[in-house]
Tab-separated table of C-alpha atoms in Angstrom:
chain	number	residue	atom	x	y	z
A	1	MET	CA	18.004	23.250	-57.270
A	2	LYS	CA	21.240	25.018	-58.282
A	3	ASN	CA	19.560	28.412	-57.905
A	4	LEU	CA	18.290	27.422	-54.468
A	5	THR	CA	21.745	26.237	-53.433
A	6	LEU	CA	23.334	29.462	-54.624
A	7	THR	CA	20.738	31.514	-52.725
A	8	LEU	CA	21.412	29.599	-49.503
A	9	LEU	CA	25.167	30.061	-49.892
A	10	LEU	CA	24.740	33.787	-50.444
A	11	LEU	CA	22.549	34.042	-47.351
A	12	TRP	CA	25.152	32.084	-45.353
A	13	VAL	CA	27.928	34.468	-46.448
A	14	SER	CA	25.859	37.577	-45.689
A	15	HIS	CA	25.336	36.397	-42.102
A	16	ASN	CA	28.958	35.480	-41.450
A	17	VAL	CA	31.221	38.296	-42.696
A	18	CYS	CA	33.756	38.752	-39.930
A	19	PHE	CA	37.422	39.420	-40.495
A	20	GLY	CA	38.969	40.992	-43.553
A	21	GLN	CA	37.298	42.601	-46.501
A	22	LYS	CA	33.572	42.163	-46.978
A	23	SER	CA	34.175	39.704	-49.783
A	24	GLY	CA	35.849	36.716	-48.176
A	25	SER	CA	35.830	37.234	-44.414
A	26	MET	CA	38.319	36.022	-41.865
A	27	CYS	CA	35.583	34.804	-39.492
A	28	LEU	CA	32.527	32.984	-40.787
A	29	THR	CA	30.842	32.295	-37.437
A	30	ASP	CA	27.127	33.048	-37.667
A	31	ASP	CA	25.778	35.230	-34.864
A	32	SER	CA	22.855	36.589	-36.867
A	33	GLY	CA	20.362	35.187	-34.383
A	34	ALA	CA	21.703	37.127	-31.427
A	35	VAL	CA	19.616	39.853	-29.812
A	36	SER	CA	20.701	43.477	-29.959
A	37	LYS	CA	22.018	45.680	-27.166
A	38	THR	CA	18.847	47.734	-27.384
A	39	GLU	CA	16.758	44.564	-26.956
A	40	LEU	CA	18.726	43.185	-24.017
A	41	GLN	CA	20.623	45.459	-21.663
A	42	VAL	CA	22.187	42.958	-19.248
A	43	PRO	CA	23.623	44.579	-16.104
A	44	ILE	CA	27.218	43.809	-15.226
A	45	GLY	CA	27.299	40.992	-12.725
A	46	ALA	CA	24.206	39.241	-14.045
A	47	TYR	CA	26.421	36.263	-14.775
A	48	SER	CA	27.530	35.044	-11.379
A	49	SER	CA	30.780	33.106	-11.920
A	50	SER	CA	33.548	34.940	-10.124
A	51	SER	CA	36.490	36.016	-12.260
A	52	SER	CA	38.711	35.595	-9.200
A	53	CYS	CA	38.384	31.815	-9.583
A	54	PRO	CA	40.780	30.256	-12.093
A	55	MET	CA	38.929	28.331	-14.795
A	56	THR	CA	40.454	25.656	-17.025
A	57	VAL	CA	39.109	24.730	-20.480
A	58	ASN	CA	40.310	21.686	-22.417
A	59	VAL	CA	41.186	21.866	-26.114
A	60	TYR	CA	42.133	19.197	-28.638
A	61	ILE	CA	43.864	20.017	-31.958
A	62	HIS	CA	43.313	18.141	-35.237
A	63	PHE	CA	46.010	18.793	-37.867
A	64	LEU	CA	44.718	18.022	-41.359
A	65	ARG	CA	46.898	16.202	-43.896
A	66	ASP	CA	46.798	15.222	-47.578
A	67	ALA	CA	46.607	11.647	-48.879
A	68	THR	CA	50.341	11.133	-48.284
A	69	ALA	CA	50.009	12.272	-44.644
A	70	SER	CA	51.920	15.465	-45.425
A	71	GLY	CA	51.003	19.117	-45.983
A	72	GLY	CA	49.202	21.378	-43.552
A	73	TYR	CA	50.744	22.641	-40.329
A	74	SER	CA	53.383	20.829	-38.318
A	75	THR	CA	52.094	19.371	-35.072
A	76	SER	CA	54.851	21.353	-33.352
A	77	THR	CA	52.795	24.517	-33.988
A	78	ARG	CA	50.473	23.373	-31.207
A	79	THR	CA	52.782	25.233	-28.818
A	80	SER	CA	52.247	28.534	-30.654
A	81	ILE	CA	48.509	27.920	-30.987
A	82	MET	CA	48.137	27.344	-27.256
A	83	ALA	CA	50.382	30.322	-26.422
A	84	ASN	CA	48.213	32.668	-28.512
A	85	ILE	CA	45.005	31.424	-26.890
A	86	ASN	CA	46.365	31.753	-23.378
A	87	ALA	CA	47.899	35.164	-24.079
A	88	VAL	CA	44.350	36.433	-24.620
A	89	TYR	CA	42.546	34.632	-21.788
A	90	ASN	CA	45.113	34.200	-18.988
A	91	PRO	CA	44.785	37.848	-17.833
A	92	TYR	CA	41.152	36.979	-17.040
A	93	ASN	CA	42.057	33.895	-14.988
A	94	ILE	CA	40.966	31.559	-17.790
A	95	TYR	CA	43.433	28.868	-18.806
A	96	PHE	CA	43.359	26.522	-21.781
A	97	ASN	CA	44.781	23.038	-21.448
A	98	LEU	CA	45.845	20.928	-24.444
A	99	VAL	CA	44.543	17.421	-23.733
A	100	GLY	CA	45.759	15.927	-27.017
A	101	TYR	CA	46.287	16.274	-30.760
A	102	ARG	CA	46.344	14.107	-33.883
A	103	THR	CA	46.875	14.226	-37.636
A	104	TRP	CA	43.837	13.606	-39.837
A	105	ILE	CA	43.994	12.553	-43.493
A	106	LYS	CA	41.505	14.896	-45.169
A	107	PRO	CA	43.038	16.091	-48.468
A	108	GLN	CA	40.168	18.258	-49.703
A	109	TYR	CA	40.520	20.680	-46.819
A	110	ILE	CA	44.183	21.456	-47.371
A	111	ASP	CA	43.856	21.606	-51.161
A	112	PRO	CA	44.346	25.156	-52.544
A	113	ALA	CA	41.655	24.392	-55.138
A	114	THR	CA	38.911	23.771	-52.558
A	115	PRO	CA	36.508	26.759	-52.475
A	116	GLU	CA	35.999	28.716	-49.279
A	117	LEU	CA	32.359	27.723	-48.880
A	118	ALA	CA	33.257	24.020	-48.736
A	119	PHE	CA	35.085	24.302	-45.414
A	120	PRO	CA	32.039	24.137	-43.093
A	121	GLY	CA	31.736	20.591	-44.412
A	122	ILE	CA	34.506	19.621	-41.999
A	123	PHE	CA	31.936	19.523	-39.206
A	124	GLY	CA	29.878	16.945	-41.074
A	125	GLN	CA	32.683	14.456	-41.649
A	126	PRO	CA	31.909	11.083	-40.006
A	127	ASP	CA	35.566	10.611	-39.053
A	128	LYS	CA	36.100	14.061	-37.540
A	129	ASN	CA	36.726	12.350	-34.179
A	130	ALA	CA	35.576	15.294	-32.072
A	131	GLN	CA	36.620	14.800	-28.456
A	132	ALA	CA	33.755	15.044	-25.976
A	133	ASN	CA	35.927	16.539	-23.217
A	134	ALA	CA	37.417	19.422	-25.214
A	135	ILE	CA	36.901	22.252	-27.666
A	136	ASN	CA	38.100	20.771	-30.968
A	137	ILE	CA	40.316	22.960	-33.179
A	138	TYR	CA	40.627	21.799	-36.807
A	139	VAL	CA	43.753	23.279	-38.369
A	140	CYS	CA	43.910	23.125	-42.175
A	141	ALA	CA	46.756	24.713	-44.196
A	142	PRO	CA	48.290	28.151	-44.860
A	143	ASN	CA	47.572	28.139	-48.627
A	144	THR	CA	43.851	27.391	-48.738
A	145	GLN	CA	41.238	29.584	-50.406
A	146	PHE	CA	39.541	29.909	-47.054
A	147	GLN	CA	41.592	32.392	-45.063
A	148	GLY	CA	40.040	32.721	-41.649
A	149	GLY	CA	38.179	30.871	-38.951
A	150	PHE	CA	34.681	29.911	-37.856
A	151	ALA	CA	32.986	28.083	-35.012
A	152	ASN	CA	30.289	25.475	-35.504
A	153	GLY	CA	27.687	27.684	-33.855
A	154	ILE	CA	27.375	29.737	-30.679
A	155	PRO	CA	27.969	27.941	-28.399
A	156	SER	CA	29.787	24.900	-29.773
A	157	LYS	CA	32.811	22.675	-29.223
A	158	GLU	CA	34.283	22.840	-32.737
A	159	LEU	CA	36.116	25.449	-34.784
A	160	VAL	CA	38.155	25.599	-38.002
A	161	VAL	CA	41.118	27.844	-38.845
A	162	SER	CA	43.066	28.040	-42.098
A	163	GLY	CA	44.941	30.281	-44.510
A	164	ILE	CA	46.917	33.524	-44.448
A	165	ARG	CA	45.258	36.955	-44.708
A	166	THR	CA	46.751	40.329	-45.523
A	167	ALA	CA	45.835	43.905	-44.649
A	168	GLN	CA	47.449	47.188	-45.673
A	169	PRO	CA	46.041	50.443	-44.309
A	170	SER	CA	47.115	53.442	-46.351
A	171	GLY	CA	50.633	54.521	-45.425
A	172	PHE	CA	51.563	51.186	-43.812
A	173	PRO	CA	53.411	48.183	-45.226
A	174	LEU	CA	51.493	45.056	-46.196
A	175	ALA	CA	50.934	42.798	-43.170
A	176	SER	CA	50.273	39.051	-43.337
A	177	TYR	CA	48.419	37.112	-40.653
A	178	ASP	CA	48.742	33.346	-40.433
A	179	ILE	CA	45.290	32.598	-39.045
A	180	ALA	CA	46.048	29.326	-37.222
A	181	LEU	CA	49.052	30.943	-35.543
A	182	SER	CA	47.244	34.140	-34.592
A	183	ARG	CA	44.698	35.324	-32.049
A	184	VAL	CA	41.872	34.566	-34.468
A	185	VAL	CA	41.824	31.140	-32.766
A	186	ALA	CA	41.043	32.901	-29.468
A	187	HIS	CA	38.316	34.880	-31.247
A	188	GLU	CA	36.681	31.660	-32.482
A	189	ILE	CA	36.970	30.100	-29.033
A	190	GLY	CA	35.054	33.132	-27.763
A	191	HIS	CA	32.248	32.156	-30.144
A	192	CYS	CA	32.406	28.546	-28.914
A	193	LEU	CA	31.949	29.795	-25.356
A	194	GLY	CA	28.932	31.973	-26.089
A	195	LEU	CA	30.339	35.321	-27.235
A	196	ASN	CA	29.039	37.174	-30.300
A	197	HIS	CA	30.606	39.865	-32.466
A	198	THR	CA	30.637	43.460	-31.259
A	199	MET	CA	30.348	45.179	-34.619
A	200	THR	CA	27.475	47.072	-36.255
A	201	GLY	CA	24.095	45.600	-35.386
A	202	ASP	CA	24.652	45.714	-31.593
A	203	ASN	CA	24.214	41.986	-31.647
A	204	ASP	CA	26.034	40.623	-28.615
A	205	GLY	CA	23.336	41.556	-26.099
A	206	LEU	CA	25.839	43.022	-23.618
A	207	SER	CA	25.738	46.597	-22.411
A	208	ASP	CA	29.452	47.105	-21.700
A	209	THR	CA	31.011	46.118	-25.039
A	210	PRO	CA	32.000	48.651	-27.712
A	211	VAL	CA	29.984	49.129	-30.873
A	212	ASP	CA	31.925	49.572	-34.084
A	213	ASN	CA	31.320	49.723	-37.826
A	214	VAL	CA	34.525	47.986	-38.838
A	215	PHE	CA	34.346	45.083	-41.265
A	216	ASP	CA	37.647	45.877	-42.948
A	217	GLN	CA	41.077	45.526	-41.333
A	218	ASN	CA	42.394	48.305	-43.571
A	219	CYS	CA	40.558	50.577	-41.094
A	220	ILE	CA	42.857	49.616	-38.193
A	221	ASN	CA	46.157	51.328	-37.407
A	222	PRO	CA	48.443	48.290	-36.867
A	223	THR	CA	50.714	50.267	-34.541
A	224	THR	CA	48.126	51.734	-32.152
A	225	CYS	CA	45.102	49.447	-32.765
A	226	GLN	CA	43.024	52.618	-33.235
A	227	PHE	CA	40.321	53.157	-35.847
A	228	TYR	CA	42.089	54.647	-38.867
A	229	PRO	CA	39.942	56.122	-41.656
A	230	ASN	CA	41.986	56.187	-44.855
A	231	SER	CA	41.723	55.776	-48.598
A	232	ASN	CA	41.642	51.960	-48.262
A	233	CYS	CA	38.889	52.024	-45.636
A	234	ASP	CA	35.274	52.218	-46.698
A	235	ILE	CA	33.958	54.086	-43.624
A	236	SER	CA	34.851	57.576	-42.434
A	237	SER	CA	33.772	57.371	-38.791
A	238	ASN	CA	33.405	54.759	-36.084
A	239	PRO	CA	31.755	54.854	-32.614
A	240	THR	CA	34.749	53.059	-31.100
A	241	SER	CA	38.272	54.382	-31.552
A	242	ASN	CA	40.131	51.670	-29.632
A	243	MET	CA	39.797	48.446	-31.678
A	244	THR	CA	41.122	45.881	-29.200
A	245	ASN	CA	38.094	43.785	-28.260
A	246	VAL	CA	38.700	40.089	-28.908
A	247	MET	CA	35.278	39.719	-30.536
A	248	SER	CA	35.595	42.677	-32.920
A	249	TYR	CA	36.799	42.583	-36.551
A	250	THR	CA	40.135	44.059	-35.585
A	251	ILE	CA	43.499	42.694	-36.751
A	252	PRO	CA	44.773	39.639	-34.820
A	253	PRO	CA	47.598	41.345	-32.866
A	254	CYS	CA	45.069	43.838	-31.467
A	255	MET	CA	42.696	41.188	-30.089
A	256	SER	CA	43.471	41.592	-26.388
A	257	TRP	CA	40.500	42.828	-24.358
A	258	LEU	CA	37.242	41.379	-23.011
A	259	SER	CA	34.654	43.414	-21.144
A	260	PRO	CA	33.549	42.272	-17.655
A	261	MET	CA	30.253	41.022	-19.052
A	262	GLN	CA	31.974	39.128	-21.839
A	263	GLN	CA	34.167	37.430	-19.235
A	264	ASN	CA	31.191	36.526	-17.089
A	265	LEU	CA	29.073	35.303	-20.003
A	266	LEU	CA	31.945	33.154	-21.225
A	267	ARG	CA	32.360	31.651	-17.751
A	268	GLN	CA	28.635	31.124	-17.350
A	269	THR	CA	28.481	29.288	-20.673
A	270	ALA	CA	31.513	27.133	-19.913
A	271	LEU	CA	30.455	26.173	-16.389
A	272	THR	CA	26.676	25.759	-16.717
A	273	ASN	CA	25.926	24.732	-20.295
A	274	PRO	CA	25.662	20.897	-20.432
A	275	LEU	CA	27.570	21.004	-23.727
A	276	PHE	CA	30.745	21.774	-21.767
A	277	GLN	CA	30.434	19.105	-19.099
A	278	ASN	CA	33.947	17.667	-18.637
A	279	VAL	CA	35.339	20.466	-20.854
A	280	ALA	CA	35.553	23.373	-18.416
A	281	SER	CA	35.990	23.506	-14.665
A	282	LEU	CA	37.017	25.823	-11.895
A	283	ASN	CA	40.491	24.920	-10.775
A	284	SER	CA	39.928	22.528	-7.907
A	285	ILE	CA	41.734	21.864	-4.663
A	286	THR	CA	43.513	18.513	-4.693
A	287	LEU	CA	44.446	16.541	-1.604
A	288	SER	CA	47.308	14.141	-0.920
A	289	PRO	CA	46.179	12.713	2.428
A	290	THR	CA	48.589	10.944	4.761
A	291	VAL	CA	48.387	8.957	8.000
A	292	ASN	CA	51.508	9.210	10.135
A	293	SER	CA	53.295	10.771	7.124
A	294	GLN	CA	52.477	7.782	4.866
A	295	PRO	CA	49.939	7.901	1.989
A	296	ALA	CA	46.460	7.170	3.359
A	297	GLN	CA	45.039	3.740	2.517
A	298	SER	CA	41.481	2.436	2.381
A	299	SER	CA	42.131	0.963	5.856
A	300	ASN	CA	44.644	2.564	8.226
A	301	TYR	CA	45.868	1.053	11.499
A	302	ILE	CA	46.939	3.324	14.353
A	303	CYS	CA	48.411	2.061	17.606
A	304	GLY	CA	46.958	4.415	20.207
A	305	SER	CA	47.444	7.813	18.573
A	306	GLY	CA	48.428	9.185	15.205
A	307	PHE	CA	48.623	12.153	12.872
A	308	LEU	CA	46.419	12.914	9.848
A	309	ALA	CA	47.235	15.467	7.126
A	310	LEU	CA	45.347	16.653	4.014
A	311	ASN	CA	48.377	18.166	2.218
A	312	PRO	CA	46.272	20.350	-0.120
A	313	SER	CA	47.368	21.970	-3.365
A	314	GLY	CA	45.508	24.972	-4.699
A	315	SER	CA	44.226	28.077	-2.960
A	316	THR	CA	42.675	27.268	0.448
A	317	THR	CA	41.123	29.546	3.058
A	318	SER	CA	39.852	27.173	5.755
A	319	PHE	CA	39.855	23.591	7.029
A	320	SER	CA	37.399	21.493	8.994
A	321	TRP	CA	37.585	18.090	10.656
A	322	ALA	CA	34.827	15.852	12.004
A	323	ILE	CA	34.199	12.352	13.275
A	324	ASP	CA	31.433	11.049	11.029
A	325	PRO	CA	29.002	9.720	12.062
A	326	PRO	CA	29.176	11.457	15.454
A	327	TYR	CA	28.334	8.333	17.485
A	328	LEU	CA	31.837	7.007	16.671
A	329	ALA	CA	33.252	9.672	18.997
A	330	SER	CA	33.012	7.081	21.775
A	331	ASN	CA	35.853	5.260	19.981
A	332	GLY	CA	38.335	8.110	20.060
A	333	SER	CA	38.997	11.833	19.683
A	334	ILE	CA	40.529	14.317	17.244
A	335	THR	CA	42.460	17.576	17.691
A	336	PRO	CA	42.384	19.657	14.469
A	337	SER	CA	45.153	22.093	13.563
A	338	GLY	CA	44.625	23.628	10.126
A	339	SER	CA	45.254	21.050	7.425
A	340	ASN	CA	46.513	18.570	10.063
A	341	CYS	CA	44.747	16.615	12.773
A	342	SER	CA	45.945	14.537	15.725
A	343	VAL	CA	43.863	11.465	16.536
A	344	SER	CA	43.639	8.885	19.303
A	345	LEU	CA	41.419	5.819	19.140
A	346	THR	CA	40.312	2.718	20.960
A	347	GLY	CA	37.946	1.514	18.206
A	348	PHE	CA	36.998	2.217	14.621
A	349	LEU	CA	36.959	5.915	13.615
A	350	ARG	CA	35.793	7.548	10.393
A	351	VAL	CA	37.303	11.047	10.190
A	352	VAL	CA	36.426	13.525	7.430
A	353	GLY	CA	38.838	16.357	6.621
A	354	THR	CA	37.782	19.220	4.320
A	355	ALA	CA	39.854	21.954	2.667
A	356	SER	CA	37.897	24.956	1.349
A	357	GLY	CA	38.797	27.886	-0.872
A	358	SER	CA	36.949	30.782	-2.449
A	359	CYS	CA	36.251	28.704	-5.588
A	360	SER	CA	35.992	25.081	-4.516
A	361	SER	CA	36.445	22.560	-1.724
A	362	ALA	CA	37.713	19.003	-1.363
A	363	SER	CA	37.187	16.351	1.306
A	364	TYR	CA	38.815	13.085	2.251
A	365	THR	CA	37.510	10.355	4.565
A	366	PHE	CA	40.052	8.506	6.720
A	367	TYR	CA	39.102	4.994	7.863
A	368	LEU	CA	41.049	4.335	11.048
A	369	TYR	CA	41.355	1.166	13.114
A	370	PRO	CA	43.345	0.426	16.296
A	371	CYS	CA	46.109	-2.098	15.924
A	372	GLY	CA	44.799	-5.651	16.182
A	373	TYR	CA	41.224	-4.450	15.747
A	374	GLN	CA	38.497	-7.039	15.137
A	375	PRO	CA	34.952	-5.773	15.769
A	376	TYR	CA	33.376	-9.197	16.287
A	377	SER	CA	33.837	-12.774	17.439
A	378	TYR	CA	32.519	-15.896	15.714
A	379	TYR	CA	31.641	-19.247	17.250
A	380	PRO	CA	31.558	-22.150	17.540
A	381	ASN	CA	34.394	-23.336	15.370
A	382	PRO	CA	34.162	-26.205	14.507
A	383	SER	CA	30.370	-25.978	14.126
A	384	SER	CA	27.637	-28.418	13.177
A	385	ASP	CA	24.304	-26.583	13.145
A	386	LYS	CA	24.708	-22.794	13.666
A	387	LEU	CA	27.489	-20.247	13.160
A	388	THR	CA	27.122	-16.973	15.084
A	389	LEU	CA	28.950	-13.659	14.771
A	390	THR	CA	28.679	-11.272	17.718
A	391	PHE	CA	29.575	-7.645	16.978
A	392	SER	CA	30.726	-5.617	19.975
A	393	ASN	CA	28.992	-2.349	18.949
A	394	ALA	CA	25.535	-2.736	17.411
A	395	GLU	CA	25.202	0.914	16.351
A	396	GLU	CA	28.628	0.980	14.707
A	397	THR	CA	27.902	-2.361	13.024
A	398	SER	CA	24.634	-1.146	11.514
A	399	HIS	CA	26.654	1.551	9.695
A	400	SER	CA	29.904	-0.267	9.009
A	401	LEU	CA	29.052	-3.897	8.232
A	402	ASP	CA	28.824	-4.318	4.455
A	403	TYR	CA	28.655	-8.072	4.104
A	404	VAL	CA	29.345	-11.488	5.607
A	405	TYR	CA	29.850	-14.437	3.269
A	406	LEU	CA	30.411	-18.099	4.041
A	407	VAL	CA	32.217	-19.613	1.039
A	408	ASP	CA	32.975	-23.245	0.218
A	409	GLY	CA	36.263	-24.622	-1.101
A	410	ASP	CA	35.255	-23.836	-4.700
A	411	GLY	CA	34.643	-20.171	-3.898
A	412	MET	CA	30.844	-20.470	-4.039
A	413	LYS	CA	28.771	-18.536	-1.485
A	414	VAL	CA	26.703	-20.896	0.643
A	415	ARG	CA	25.490	-18.279	3.156
A	416	GLU	CA	25.477	-14.502	2.905
A	417	PHE	CA	24.405	-11.325	4.601
A	418	GLU	CA	24.523	-7.921	2.881
A	419	LYS	CA	23.540	-4.548	4.219
A	420	SER	CA	21.018	-4.169	1.401
A	421	ASP	CA	19.407	-7.549	2.156
A	422	THR	CA	16.266	-6.654	4.103
A	423	GLU	CA	15.224	-10.280	4.606
A	424	LYS	CA	18.130	-10.905	6.966
A	425	SER	CA	18.803	-8.665	9.921
A	426	LEU	CA	21.036	-8.311	12.922
A	427	THR	CA	19.748	-9.310	16.336
A	428	ILE	CA	20.415	-6.400	18.673
A	429	LYS	CA	21.250	-7.151	22.322
A	430	TYR	CA	20.053	-3.953	23.950
A	431	ASP	CA	21.386	-4.908	27.361
A	432	THR	CA	24.975	-5.193	26.123
A	433	GLY	CA	24.873	-3.011	22.985
A	434	GLU	CA	26.028	-5.981	20.933
A	435	ALA	CA	24.589	-7.400	17.711
A	436	ASP	CA	24.355	-11.016	16.609
A	437	LEU	CA	24.233	-12.492	13.122
A	438	ALA	CA	23.536	-16.243	12.923
A	439	PHE	CA	23.677	-18.667	10.003
A	440	GLU	CA	21.959	-22.075	10.090
A	441	ILE	CA	24.486	-24.514	8.607
A	442	ASP	CA	23.104	-27.934	9.505
A	443	ASP	CA	22.451	-28.722	5.828
A	444	LEU	CA	26.034	-28.067	4.714
A	445	GLU	CA	28.400	-30.860	3.827
A	446	PRO	CA	31.206	-31.388	6.345
A	447	GLY	CA	34.448	-29.699	5.374
A	448	THR	CA	36.419	-26.478	5.396
A	449	TYR	CA	34.634	-23.181	4.658
A	450	PHE	CA	35.799	-19.584	4.658
A	451	LEU	CA	34.143	-16.709	6.500
A	452	LYS	CA	34.616	-13.379	4.670
A	453	VAL	CA	33.626	-10.104	6.316
A	454	LYS	CA	33.788	-6.520	5.014
A	455	TYR	CA	33.495	-4.036	7.854
A	456	GLY	CA	33.927	-0.380	6.887
A	457	GLU	CA	36.964	-0.448	4.648
A	458	ILE	CA	38.588	-3.500	6.204
A	459	PHE	CA	38.342	-7.116	5.053
A	460	PHE	CA	38.547	-10.168	7.329
A	461	ASP	CA	39.065	-13.814	6.345
A	462	HIS	CA	38.612	-16.805	8.660
A	463	GLN	CA	38.621	-20.559	8.219
A	464	VAL	CA	35.559	-22.394	9.579
A	465	LEU	CA	35.149	-26.177	9.997
A	466	VAL	CA	31.741	-27.762	9.579
A	467	GLU	CA	31.299	-31.157	11.241
A	468	LYS	CA	28.420	-33.582	11.669
């Protein structure tokens, strides 16, 4: 069993060498299953999400602590972590939003004695508290044996970063890279969102990314980010001279560039993979609708004429307005003007305003009633055997009437009509265009009852007397 375990660990390491020297990599994300460039030459534009549309991705940071709730990174470093991520992705109209953070007591993963190969165990912890609406970043400590980062698969919603790495190309001073506070976090997020490494093996499946042989950061000129063969570098040539791709094994400060296909694949993964539902979204248009300059309500009363406004935020290119359903046009009229609309009405109107942009759209439905509006009469009151409601517009009522309840003094329904109740129906008077709804009440005890009506978005309450 020990020999088998050792073999599996060795296989795991061989598939995950990423950043730093070949023994002890800075990225342990496994992309060994990816197809090669020669197997899959994907044309640019095959992934359809437009880079002109801003995209937002949620992240949540877990700061690990020892048994005394100390050690690890300060929660204040979340600002630097987010700044490094956004420095890489913002130029591509991709924005990362911190939705929360916490401290997590997990001593073994900030202990300098814990071996590197133990760190993937973080993903199996029952109390890891991964947030469903975010990519979860687990931040360990600067002094751990593991000095790098890895994602929990490609794609995934979890990654780990820890430790400090060093590199010293010949002729340059020793440089230290604090992984959690570097662009390695952005590299691992690339893995989470579907991107593979670019290095030898041609294993990212994209035709516009560079191929390089670099597994050792001693091969990178820290000043120019160019490939730099030297006495500390174990390769003498490299197909790619400019080592700036975010998904390469370059040094963290040089991670700054994504190819068009990498951008599109990342967007496609974030916006279409069910794993990222509620995690990523195109920046949407938001509306702050008003009626006569006051915030719109579920029911809005207008005396004669009024003014509607969508008040959109976000990038918009066009607006549309409509009375919906169209038959309500007999109750009034609208005059659109961009994001605003004038309205006049003599009866109930349902007006839909829509703001559209190149990336998204948003609509709002205004429910408008003339002052003093009541769409029905009820009679007789008092009543002894039958209570009737007559609605003035049968067609409007068939769309707008949600329910009619007759309730006793204890709040119990004694008669009811609901739109979904197919056993009760309105009686249409085709000669007048009216509609009747009648309740037999001759079996009710005499007393005071309450008639409750929901019509569109307006509620009516009336007192009804039942006599014998």
